[in-house]
Short mmCIF file of C-alpha atoms in Angstrom, two decimals:
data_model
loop_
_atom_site.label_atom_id
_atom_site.label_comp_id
_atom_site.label_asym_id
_atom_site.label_seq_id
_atom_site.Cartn_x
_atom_site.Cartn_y
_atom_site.Cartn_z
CA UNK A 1 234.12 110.69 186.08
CA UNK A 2 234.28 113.20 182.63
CA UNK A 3 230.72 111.45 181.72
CA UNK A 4 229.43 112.56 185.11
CA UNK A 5 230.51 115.68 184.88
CA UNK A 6 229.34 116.32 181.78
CA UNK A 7 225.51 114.70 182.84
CA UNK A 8 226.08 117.70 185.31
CA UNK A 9 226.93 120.16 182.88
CA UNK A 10 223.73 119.23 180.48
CA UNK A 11 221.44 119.63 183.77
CA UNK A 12 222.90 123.45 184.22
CA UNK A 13 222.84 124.15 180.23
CA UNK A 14 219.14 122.63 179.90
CA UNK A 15 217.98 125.20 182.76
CA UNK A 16 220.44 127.84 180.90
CA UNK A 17 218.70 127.38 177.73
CA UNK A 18 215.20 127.36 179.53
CA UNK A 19 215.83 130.88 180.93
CA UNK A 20 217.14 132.10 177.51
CA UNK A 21 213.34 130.88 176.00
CA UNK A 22 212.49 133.78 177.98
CA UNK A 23 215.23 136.24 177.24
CA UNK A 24 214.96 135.82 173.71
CA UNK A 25 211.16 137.23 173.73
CA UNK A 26 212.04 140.15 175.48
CA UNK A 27 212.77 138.86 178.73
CA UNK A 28 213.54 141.96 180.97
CA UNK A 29 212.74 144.79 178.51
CA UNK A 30 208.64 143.33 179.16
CA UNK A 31 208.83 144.39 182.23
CA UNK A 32 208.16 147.91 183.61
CA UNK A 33 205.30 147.32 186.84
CA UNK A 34 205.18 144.83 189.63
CA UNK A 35 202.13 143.25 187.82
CA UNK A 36 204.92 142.42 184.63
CA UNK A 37 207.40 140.92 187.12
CA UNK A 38 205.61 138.95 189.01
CA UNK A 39 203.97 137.23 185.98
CA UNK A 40 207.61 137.01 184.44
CA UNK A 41 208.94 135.02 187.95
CA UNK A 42 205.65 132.74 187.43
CA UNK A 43 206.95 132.26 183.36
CA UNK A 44 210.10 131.47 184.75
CA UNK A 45 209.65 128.83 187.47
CA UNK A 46 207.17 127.13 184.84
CA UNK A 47 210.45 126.98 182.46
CA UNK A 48 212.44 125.90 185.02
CA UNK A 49 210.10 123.59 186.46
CA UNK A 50 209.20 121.64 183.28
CA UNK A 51 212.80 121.57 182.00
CA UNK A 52 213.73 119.19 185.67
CA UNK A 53 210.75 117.35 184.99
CA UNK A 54 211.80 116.05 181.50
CA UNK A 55 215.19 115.72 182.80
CA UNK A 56 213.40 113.28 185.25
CA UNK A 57 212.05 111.20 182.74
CA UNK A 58 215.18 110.81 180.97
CA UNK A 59 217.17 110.14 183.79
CA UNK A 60 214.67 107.27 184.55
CA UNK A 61 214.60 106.14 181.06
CA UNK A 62 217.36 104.06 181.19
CA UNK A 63 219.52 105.83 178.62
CA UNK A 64 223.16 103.86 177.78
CA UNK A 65 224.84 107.17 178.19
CA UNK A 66 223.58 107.80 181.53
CA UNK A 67 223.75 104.15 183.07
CA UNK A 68 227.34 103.75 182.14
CA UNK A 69 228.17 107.56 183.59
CA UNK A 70 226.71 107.08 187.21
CA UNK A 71 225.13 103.59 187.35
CA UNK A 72 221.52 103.14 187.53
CA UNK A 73 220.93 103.63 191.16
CA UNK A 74 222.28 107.00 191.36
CA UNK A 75 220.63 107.97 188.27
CA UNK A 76 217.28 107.52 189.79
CA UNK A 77 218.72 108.78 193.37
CA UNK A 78 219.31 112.27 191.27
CA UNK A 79 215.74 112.13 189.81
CA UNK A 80 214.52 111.65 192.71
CA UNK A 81 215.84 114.28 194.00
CA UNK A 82 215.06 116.74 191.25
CA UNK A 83 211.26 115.89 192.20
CA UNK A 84 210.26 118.35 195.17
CA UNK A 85 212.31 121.10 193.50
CA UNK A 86 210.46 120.44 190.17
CA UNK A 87 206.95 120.56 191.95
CA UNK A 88 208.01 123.81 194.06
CA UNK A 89 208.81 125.24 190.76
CA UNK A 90 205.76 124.31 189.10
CA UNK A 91 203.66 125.15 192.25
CA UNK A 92 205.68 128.93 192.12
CA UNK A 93 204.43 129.30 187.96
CA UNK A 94 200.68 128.28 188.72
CA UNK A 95 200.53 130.64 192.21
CA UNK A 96 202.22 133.70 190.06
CA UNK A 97 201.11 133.19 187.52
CA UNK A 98 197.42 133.84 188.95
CA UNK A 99 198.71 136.62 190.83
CA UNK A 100 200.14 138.65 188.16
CA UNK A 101 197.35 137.96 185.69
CA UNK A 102 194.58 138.77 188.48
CA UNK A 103 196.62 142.09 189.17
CA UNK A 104 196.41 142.83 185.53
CA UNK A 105 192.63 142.15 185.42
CA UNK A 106 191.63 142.96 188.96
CA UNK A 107 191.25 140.16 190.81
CA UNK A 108 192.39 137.84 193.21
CA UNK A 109 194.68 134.63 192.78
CA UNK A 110 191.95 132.05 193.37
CA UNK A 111 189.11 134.05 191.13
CA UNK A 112 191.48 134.67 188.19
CA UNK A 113 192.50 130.81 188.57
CA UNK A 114 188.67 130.29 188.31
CA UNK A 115 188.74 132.32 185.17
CA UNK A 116 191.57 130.86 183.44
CA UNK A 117 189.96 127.30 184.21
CA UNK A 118 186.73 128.44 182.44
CA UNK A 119 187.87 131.16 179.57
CA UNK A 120 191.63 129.74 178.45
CA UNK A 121 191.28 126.69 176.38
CA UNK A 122 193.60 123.58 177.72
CA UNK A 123 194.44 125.37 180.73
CA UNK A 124 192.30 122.58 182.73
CA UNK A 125 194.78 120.08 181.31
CA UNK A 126 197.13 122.20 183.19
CA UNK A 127 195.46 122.18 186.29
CA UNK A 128 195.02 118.73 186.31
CA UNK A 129 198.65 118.33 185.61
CA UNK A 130 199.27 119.95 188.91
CA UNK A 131 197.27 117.96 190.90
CA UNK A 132 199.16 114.73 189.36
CA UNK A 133 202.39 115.94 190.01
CA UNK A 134 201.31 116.63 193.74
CA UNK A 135 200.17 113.37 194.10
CA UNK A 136 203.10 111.80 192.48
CA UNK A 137 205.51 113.50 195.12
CA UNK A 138 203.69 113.19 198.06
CA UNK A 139 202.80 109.40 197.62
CA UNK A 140 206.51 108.65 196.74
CA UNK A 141 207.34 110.31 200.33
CA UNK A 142 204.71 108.32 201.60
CA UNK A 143 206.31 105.25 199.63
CA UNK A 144 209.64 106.17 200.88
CA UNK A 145 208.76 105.97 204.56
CA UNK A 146 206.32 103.59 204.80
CA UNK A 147 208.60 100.63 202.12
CA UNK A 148 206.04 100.03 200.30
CA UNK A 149 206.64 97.69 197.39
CA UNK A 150 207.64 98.26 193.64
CA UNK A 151 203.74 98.01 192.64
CA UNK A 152 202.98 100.87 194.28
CA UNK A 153 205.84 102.87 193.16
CA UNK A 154 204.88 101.68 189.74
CA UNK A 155 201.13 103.17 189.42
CA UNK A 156 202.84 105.88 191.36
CA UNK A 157 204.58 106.78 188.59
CA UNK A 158 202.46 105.93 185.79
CA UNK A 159 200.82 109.27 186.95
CA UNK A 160 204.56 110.69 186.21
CA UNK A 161 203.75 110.27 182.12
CA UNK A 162 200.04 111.05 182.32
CA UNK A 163 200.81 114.76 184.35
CA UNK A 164 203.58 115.82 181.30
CA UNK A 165 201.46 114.84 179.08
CA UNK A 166 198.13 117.05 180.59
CA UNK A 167 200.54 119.44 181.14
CA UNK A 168 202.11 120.38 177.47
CA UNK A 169 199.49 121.34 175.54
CA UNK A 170 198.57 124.43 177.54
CA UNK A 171 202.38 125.56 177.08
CA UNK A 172 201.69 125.69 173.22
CA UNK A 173 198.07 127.11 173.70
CA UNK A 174 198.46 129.77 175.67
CA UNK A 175 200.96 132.72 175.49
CA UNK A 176 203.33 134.04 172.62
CA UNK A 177 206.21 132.34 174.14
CA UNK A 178 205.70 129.51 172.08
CA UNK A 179 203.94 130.94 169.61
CA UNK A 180 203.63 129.41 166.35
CA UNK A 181 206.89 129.47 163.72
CA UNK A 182 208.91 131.17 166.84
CA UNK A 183 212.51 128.88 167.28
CA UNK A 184 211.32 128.86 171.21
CA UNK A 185 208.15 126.77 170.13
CA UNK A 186 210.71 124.00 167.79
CA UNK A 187 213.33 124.23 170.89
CA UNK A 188 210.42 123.21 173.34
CA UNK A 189 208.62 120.74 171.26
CA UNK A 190 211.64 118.62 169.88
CA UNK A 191 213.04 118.41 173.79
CA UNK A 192 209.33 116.93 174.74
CA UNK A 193 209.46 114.84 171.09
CA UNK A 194 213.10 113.64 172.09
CA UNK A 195 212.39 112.54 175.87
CA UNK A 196 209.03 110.89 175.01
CA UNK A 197 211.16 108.64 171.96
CA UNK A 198 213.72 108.16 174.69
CA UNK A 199 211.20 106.71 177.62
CA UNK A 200 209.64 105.04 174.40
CA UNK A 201 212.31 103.15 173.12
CA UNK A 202 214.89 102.18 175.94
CA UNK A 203 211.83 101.54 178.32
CA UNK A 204 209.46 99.53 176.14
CA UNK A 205 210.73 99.07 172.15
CA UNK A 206 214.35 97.25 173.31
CA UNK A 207 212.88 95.19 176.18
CA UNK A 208 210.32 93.78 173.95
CA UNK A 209 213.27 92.82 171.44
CA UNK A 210 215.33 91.68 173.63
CA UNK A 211 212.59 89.42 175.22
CA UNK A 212 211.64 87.83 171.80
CA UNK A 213 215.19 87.78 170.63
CA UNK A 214 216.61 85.43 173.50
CA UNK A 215 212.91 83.59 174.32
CA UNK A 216 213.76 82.85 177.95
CA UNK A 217 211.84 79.89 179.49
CA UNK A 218 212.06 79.37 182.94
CA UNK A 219 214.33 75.94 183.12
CA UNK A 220 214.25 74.53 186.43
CA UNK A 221 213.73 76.70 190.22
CA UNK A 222 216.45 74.87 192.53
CA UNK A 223 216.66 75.42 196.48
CA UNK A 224 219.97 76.92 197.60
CA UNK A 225 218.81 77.63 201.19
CA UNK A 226 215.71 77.37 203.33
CA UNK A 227 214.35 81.26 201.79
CA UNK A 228 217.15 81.29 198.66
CA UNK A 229 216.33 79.44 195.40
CA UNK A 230 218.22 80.02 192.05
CA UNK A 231 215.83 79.83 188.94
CA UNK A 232 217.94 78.53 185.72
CA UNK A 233 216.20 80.05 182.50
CA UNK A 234 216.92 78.49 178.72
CA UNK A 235 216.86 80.32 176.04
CA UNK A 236 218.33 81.54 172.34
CA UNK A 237 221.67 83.71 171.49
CA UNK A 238 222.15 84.16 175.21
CA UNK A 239 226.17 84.85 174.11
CA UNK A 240 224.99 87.98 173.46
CA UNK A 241 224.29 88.82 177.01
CA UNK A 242 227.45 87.20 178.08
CA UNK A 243 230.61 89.34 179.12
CA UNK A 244 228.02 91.40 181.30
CA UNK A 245 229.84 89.95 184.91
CA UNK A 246 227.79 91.83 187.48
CA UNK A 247 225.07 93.99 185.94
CA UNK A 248 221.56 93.53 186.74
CA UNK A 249 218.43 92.70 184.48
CA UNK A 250 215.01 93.48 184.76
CA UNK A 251 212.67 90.53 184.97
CA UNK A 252 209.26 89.59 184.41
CA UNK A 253 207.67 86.25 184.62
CA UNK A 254 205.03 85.71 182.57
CA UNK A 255 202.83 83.36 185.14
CA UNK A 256 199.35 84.24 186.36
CA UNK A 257 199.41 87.32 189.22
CA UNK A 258 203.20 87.64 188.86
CA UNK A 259 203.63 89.17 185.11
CA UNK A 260 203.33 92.63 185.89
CA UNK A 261 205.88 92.46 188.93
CA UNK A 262 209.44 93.37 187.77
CA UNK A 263 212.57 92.26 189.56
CA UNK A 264 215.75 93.66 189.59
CA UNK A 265 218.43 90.75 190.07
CA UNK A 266 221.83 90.28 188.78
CA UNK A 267 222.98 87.27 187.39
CA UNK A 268 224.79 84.45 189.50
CA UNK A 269 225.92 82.00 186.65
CA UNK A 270 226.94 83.72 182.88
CA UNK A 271 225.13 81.93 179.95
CA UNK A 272 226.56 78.94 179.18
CA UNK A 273 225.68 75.39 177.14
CA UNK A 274 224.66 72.72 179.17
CA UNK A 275 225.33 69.24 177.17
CA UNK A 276 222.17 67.27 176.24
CA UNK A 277 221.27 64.46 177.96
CA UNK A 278 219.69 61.67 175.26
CA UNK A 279 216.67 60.79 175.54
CA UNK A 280 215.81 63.74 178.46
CA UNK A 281 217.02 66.98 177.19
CA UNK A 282 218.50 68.56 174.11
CA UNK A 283 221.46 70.75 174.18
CA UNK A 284 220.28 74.20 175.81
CA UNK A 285 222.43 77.37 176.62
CA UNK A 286 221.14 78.70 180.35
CA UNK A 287 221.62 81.45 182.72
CA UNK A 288 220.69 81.68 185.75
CA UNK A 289 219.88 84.46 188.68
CA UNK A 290 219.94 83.71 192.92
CA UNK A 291 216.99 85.09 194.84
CA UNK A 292 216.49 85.24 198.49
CA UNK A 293 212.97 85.79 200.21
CA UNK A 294 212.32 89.21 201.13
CA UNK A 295 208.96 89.58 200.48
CA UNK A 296 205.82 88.59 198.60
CA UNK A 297 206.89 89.34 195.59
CA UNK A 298 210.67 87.29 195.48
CA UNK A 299 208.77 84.75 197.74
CA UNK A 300 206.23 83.67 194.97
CA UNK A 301 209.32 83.19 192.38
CA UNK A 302 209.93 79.61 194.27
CA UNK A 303 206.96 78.62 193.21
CA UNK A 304 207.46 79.31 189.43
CA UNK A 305 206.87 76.60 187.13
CA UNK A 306 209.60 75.06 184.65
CA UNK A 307 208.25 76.52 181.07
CA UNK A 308 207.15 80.02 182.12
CA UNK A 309 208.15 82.60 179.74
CA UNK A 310 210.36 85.46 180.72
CA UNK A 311 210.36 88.96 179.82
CA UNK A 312 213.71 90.70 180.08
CA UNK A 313 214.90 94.04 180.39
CA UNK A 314 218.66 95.24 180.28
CA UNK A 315 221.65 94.90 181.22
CA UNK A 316 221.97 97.84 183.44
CA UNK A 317 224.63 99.20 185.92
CA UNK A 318 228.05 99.64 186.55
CA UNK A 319 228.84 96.85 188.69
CA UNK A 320 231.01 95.33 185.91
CA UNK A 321 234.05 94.14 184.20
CA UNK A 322 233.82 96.71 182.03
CA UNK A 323 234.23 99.26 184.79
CA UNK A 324 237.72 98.10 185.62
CA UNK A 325 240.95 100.43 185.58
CA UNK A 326 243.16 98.49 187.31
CA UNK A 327 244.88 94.64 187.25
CA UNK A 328 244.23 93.73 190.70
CA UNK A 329 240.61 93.23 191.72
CA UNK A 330 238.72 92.57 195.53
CA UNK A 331 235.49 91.31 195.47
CA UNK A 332 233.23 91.70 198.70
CA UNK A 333 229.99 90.37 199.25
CA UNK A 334 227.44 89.62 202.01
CA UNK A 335 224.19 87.73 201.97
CA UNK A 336 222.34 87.45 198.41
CA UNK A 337 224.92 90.13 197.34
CA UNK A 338 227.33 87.13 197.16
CA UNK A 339 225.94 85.90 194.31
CA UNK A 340 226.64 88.69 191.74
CA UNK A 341 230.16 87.92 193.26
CA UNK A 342 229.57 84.36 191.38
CA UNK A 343 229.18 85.84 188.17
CA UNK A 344 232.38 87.73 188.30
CA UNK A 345 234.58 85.46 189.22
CA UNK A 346 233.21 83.48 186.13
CA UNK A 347 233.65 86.55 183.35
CA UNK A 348 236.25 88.87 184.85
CA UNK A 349 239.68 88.30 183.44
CA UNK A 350 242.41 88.13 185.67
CA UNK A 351 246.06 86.54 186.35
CA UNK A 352 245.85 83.73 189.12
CA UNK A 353 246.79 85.50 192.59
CA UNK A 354 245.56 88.92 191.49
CA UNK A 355 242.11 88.24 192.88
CA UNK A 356 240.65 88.35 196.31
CA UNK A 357 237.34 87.25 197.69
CA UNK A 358 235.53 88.35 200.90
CA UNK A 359 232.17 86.55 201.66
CA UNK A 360 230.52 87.89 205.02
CA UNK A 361 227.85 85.57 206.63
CA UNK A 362 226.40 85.68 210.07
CA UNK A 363 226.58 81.09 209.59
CA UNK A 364 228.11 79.31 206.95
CA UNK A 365 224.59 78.76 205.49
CA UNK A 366 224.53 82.39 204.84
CA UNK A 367 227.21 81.96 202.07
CA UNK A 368 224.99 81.83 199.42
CA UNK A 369 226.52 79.25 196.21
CA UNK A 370 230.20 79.01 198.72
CA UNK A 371 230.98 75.34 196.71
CA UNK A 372 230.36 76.68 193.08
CA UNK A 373 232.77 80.25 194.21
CA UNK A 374 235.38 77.94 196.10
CA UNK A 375 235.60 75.91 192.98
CA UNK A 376 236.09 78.66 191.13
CA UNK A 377 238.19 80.26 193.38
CA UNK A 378 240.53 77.06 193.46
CA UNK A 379 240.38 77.06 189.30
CA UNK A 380 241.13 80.73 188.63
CA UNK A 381 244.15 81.12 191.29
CA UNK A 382 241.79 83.28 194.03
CA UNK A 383 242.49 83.94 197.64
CA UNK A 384 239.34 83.51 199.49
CA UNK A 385 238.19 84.38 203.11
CA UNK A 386 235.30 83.65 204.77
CA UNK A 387 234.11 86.23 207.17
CA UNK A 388 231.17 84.35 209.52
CA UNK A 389 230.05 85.15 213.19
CA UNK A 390 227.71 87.85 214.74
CA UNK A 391 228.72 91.78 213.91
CA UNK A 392 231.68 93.09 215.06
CA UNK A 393 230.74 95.79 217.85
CA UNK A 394 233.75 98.45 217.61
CA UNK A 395 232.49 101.46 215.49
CA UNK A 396 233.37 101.16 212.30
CA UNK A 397 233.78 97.58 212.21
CA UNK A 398 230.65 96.00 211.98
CA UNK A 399 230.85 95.01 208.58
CA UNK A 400 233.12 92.67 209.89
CA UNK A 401 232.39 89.30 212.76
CA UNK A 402 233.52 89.84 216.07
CA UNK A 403 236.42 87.61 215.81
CA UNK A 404 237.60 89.60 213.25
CA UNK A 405 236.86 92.82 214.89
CA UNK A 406 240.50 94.26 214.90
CA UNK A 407 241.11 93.28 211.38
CA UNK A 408 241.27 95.43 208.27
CA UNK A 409 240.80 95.43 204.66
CA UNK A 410 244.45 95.59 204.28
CA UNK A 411 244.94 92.45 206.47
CA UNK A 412 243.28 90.67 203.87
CA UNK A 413 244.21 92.88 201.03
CA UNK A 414 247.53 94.11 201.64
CA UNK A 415 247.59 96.12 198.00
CA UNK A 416 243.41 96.78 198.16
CA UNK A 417 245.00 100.52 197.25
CA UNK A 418 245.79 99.21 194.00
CA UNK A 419 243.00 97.28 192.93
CA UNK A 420 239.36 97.34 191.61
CA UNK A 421 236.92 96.86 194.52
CA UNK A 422 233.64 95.46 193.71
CA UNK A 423 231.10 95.66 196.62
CA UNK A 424 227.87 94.08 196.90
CA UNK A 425 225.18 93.53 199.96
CA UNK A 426 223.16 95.65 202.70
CA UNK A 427 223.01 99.26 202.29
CA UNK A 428 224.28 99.88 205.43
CA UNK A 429 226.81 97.44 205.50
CA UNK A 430 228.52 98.11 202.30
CA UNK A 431 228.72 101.92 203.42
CA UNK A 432 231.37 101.00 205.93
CA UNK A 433 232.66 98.81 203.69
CA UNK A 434 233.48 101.62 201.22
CA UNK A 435 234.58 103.94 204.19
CA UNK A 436 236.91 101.12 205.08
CA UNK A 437 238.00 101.06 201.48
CA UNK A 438 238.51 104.67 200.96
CA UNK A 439 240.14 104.85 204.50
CA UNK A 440 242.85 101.95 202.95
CA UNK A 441 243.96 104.33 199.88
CA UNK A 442 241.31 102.90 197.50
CA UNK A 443 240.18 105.97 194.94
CA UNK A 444 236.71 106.63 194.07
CA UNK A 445 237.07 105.47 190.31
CA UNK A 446 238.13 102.09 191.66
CA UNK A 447 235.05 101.21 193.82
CA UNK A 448 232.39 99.49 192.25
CA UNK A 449 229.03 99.65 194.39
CA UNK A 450 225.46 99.60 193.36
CA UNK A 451 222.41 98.84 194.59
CA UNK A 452 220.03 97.04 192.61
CA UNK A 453 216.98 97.52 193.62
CA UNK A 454 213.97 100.66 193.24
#
């Protein structure tokens, strides 16, 4: 909680400092007319507006800091929604902007935005910057109500890098703010220096290690259930991933049509050796990840072939071990989000009898890898329920089957208040699982939830 707070703190001293730019070139004392304030507010939303934009970058950019503070879901929940307030900012500079300088010179908004398109060096690059940063919010909105898939969000965003970078070099060009040898012009340019090395080595530099340093090769691609397959991957030094017990991965197979798709997916099995087999297959440490079909892209990853190579990308999250404060611990999946649940039980240390399992299925074919987590289950000293049957209808209780309707958390985890509860499955399904939770004493620090997806 002190890490989020303090991400918090950073967002209100970055727009702090932003606004001193201003009042340390004379700020208020520059103006004395209408014309002066109005161009000041346009000077200021532009500050403002640019400032939440790099803070979007970096809170996509995958920073250690920021993952382990607030997980990487709600990191890019936050930046996205610093985006329409960064655009109406930006939208506020370029329509004030034109106002006060046309008032100054005479003329109108749109003919003195004419002007400074034809007379002001780089300030194209600035108009083009707009229109990419239009077109970057809208079409997420569009992408947001309409599902479409990661692809699109992906050349969405693409545009996100190529609109900052149209849109700097007019802020250096034009105006004495950042006038050359001025402290305001080093404050601005090291910030832009800073997030661009940020997005350029957490988002491309470590994956690219990573994915040479382990050399993943897809292994085998084995049928769990009719639209469920796990897909084993080999590889080297894959102990150095271990310990990671819930946290996702990024993913990229490196097969014809599917190498520019990325997949978030946690794993379901920790690396580990498997023995050779003479004369068949030498010694090989594997991990392994459980994907269920839910749409074209995780539907063509049944088909991969054993030898593809694997690009890799993390780990990421705070669905983890590492997360835990307390002894006790509940695990409670449904669907695919069972198998992350796998993984823990592997990696997490605990006592025997200070772990409980919940796996929710609508059939018993639902319970994605139930014989590997019951044998685990029966190794490590875990109570485990099974929670099958059509959705409870009481309010409140549909997380639960129908026969279990009048059942609580506490029926199955009489101290859940004192324990570590790791969550995983449907959106709206885990939220009344966490209301439940919440409801039964369990603090916000002890809930572990995140979604891993885009």
């Amino acid at each position: 909680m002190f890490r989020t707070d303090m991400l918090t703190v950073a967002l209100w001293v970055s727009l702090a400092a932003a606004f001193s730019l201003w009042l340390a070139d004379g700020g208020f004392s520059t103006i004395s007319n209408p014309t002066q304030a109005i161009t000041a507010v346009g000077i200021l939303a532009g500050l403002a507006g640019m400032d939440l934009v790099l803070l979007m970058l970096l809170l996509a950019a995958r920073l250690p800091f920021v993952d382990g503070a607030v997980g990487h879901d709600r990191a890019l929940e936050f930046h996205r929604k610093l985006g329409k307030p960064a655009l109406y900012l930006l939208l506020a500079h370029g329509i004030f902007i034109a106002i006060g300088y046309g008032m100054a010179e005479g003329l109108n908004p749109v003919s003195e935005a004419i002007a400074l398109w034809v007379l002001v060096p780089d300030m194209w690059l600035a108009f083009v910057a707009m229109a990419l940063f239009i077109a970057v919010v809208v079409t997420s909105l569009v992408a947001v109500r309409r599902r479409f898939p990661y692809e699109f969000w992906y050349v969405i965003h693409l545009l996100t890098y190529v609109a900052v970078g149209t849109a700097i070099p007019h802020q250096f060009s034009v105006g004495g703010l950042f006038a050359e040898g001025t402290w305001q012009r080093w404050y601005w340019l090291l910030l832009c220096i800073a997030t661009g090395s940020a997005l350029a080595w957490f988002r491309v530099a470590q994956p690219a290690m990573a994915t040479f340093r382990h050399q993943l090769t897809v292994r085998r691609v084995v049928r769990v259930a009719p639209d469920v397959v796990s897909i084993e991957m080999s590889g080297l030094r894959l102990n150095e991933l271990s310990g990671t017990g819930g946290r996702f991965f990024v993913w990229r197979f490196l097969a014809p049509g599917m190498w520019w798709q990325a997949h978030p997916y946690s794993l379901s099995a920790e690396p580990h050796v498997v023995p050779s087999v003479p004369g068949r297959h030498p010694r090989q440490e594997v991990l392994r990840i459980t994907v269920r079909n839910l749409g074209k892209g995780s539907a063509r990853l049944a088909s991969l072939k054993p030898g593809t190579k694997v690009a890799i990308e993390g780990p990421y999250g705070v669905f983890s071990t590492a997360a835990r404060s307390r002894k006790r611990i509940v695990m409670i999946g449904a669907g695919i989000g069972i198998t992350p649940l796998r993984a823990l039980l592997e990696s997490t240390p605990f006592a025997p009898g200070q772990a409980t399992v919940l796996l929710r299925g609508r059939s018993e074919e639902e319970l994605f890898l139930n014989d590997e987590i019951l044998e685990l289950c029966r190794k490590r000293g875990v109570t485990l329920f099974h929670l099958i049957g059509p959705r409870s209808p009481l309010p409140g209780s549909a997380w639960l089957p129908a026969s279990a309707a009048h059942t609580t958390l506490r029926d199955y985890a009489p101290d859940i208040a004192d324990a570590d509860v790791y969550i995983c499955g449907p959106s709206a399904w885990a939220r009344e699982v966490i209301a439940e939770a919440k409801g039964s004493g369990v603090r916000e620090e002890q809930l572990h939830y995140e979604r891993f997806d885009w």
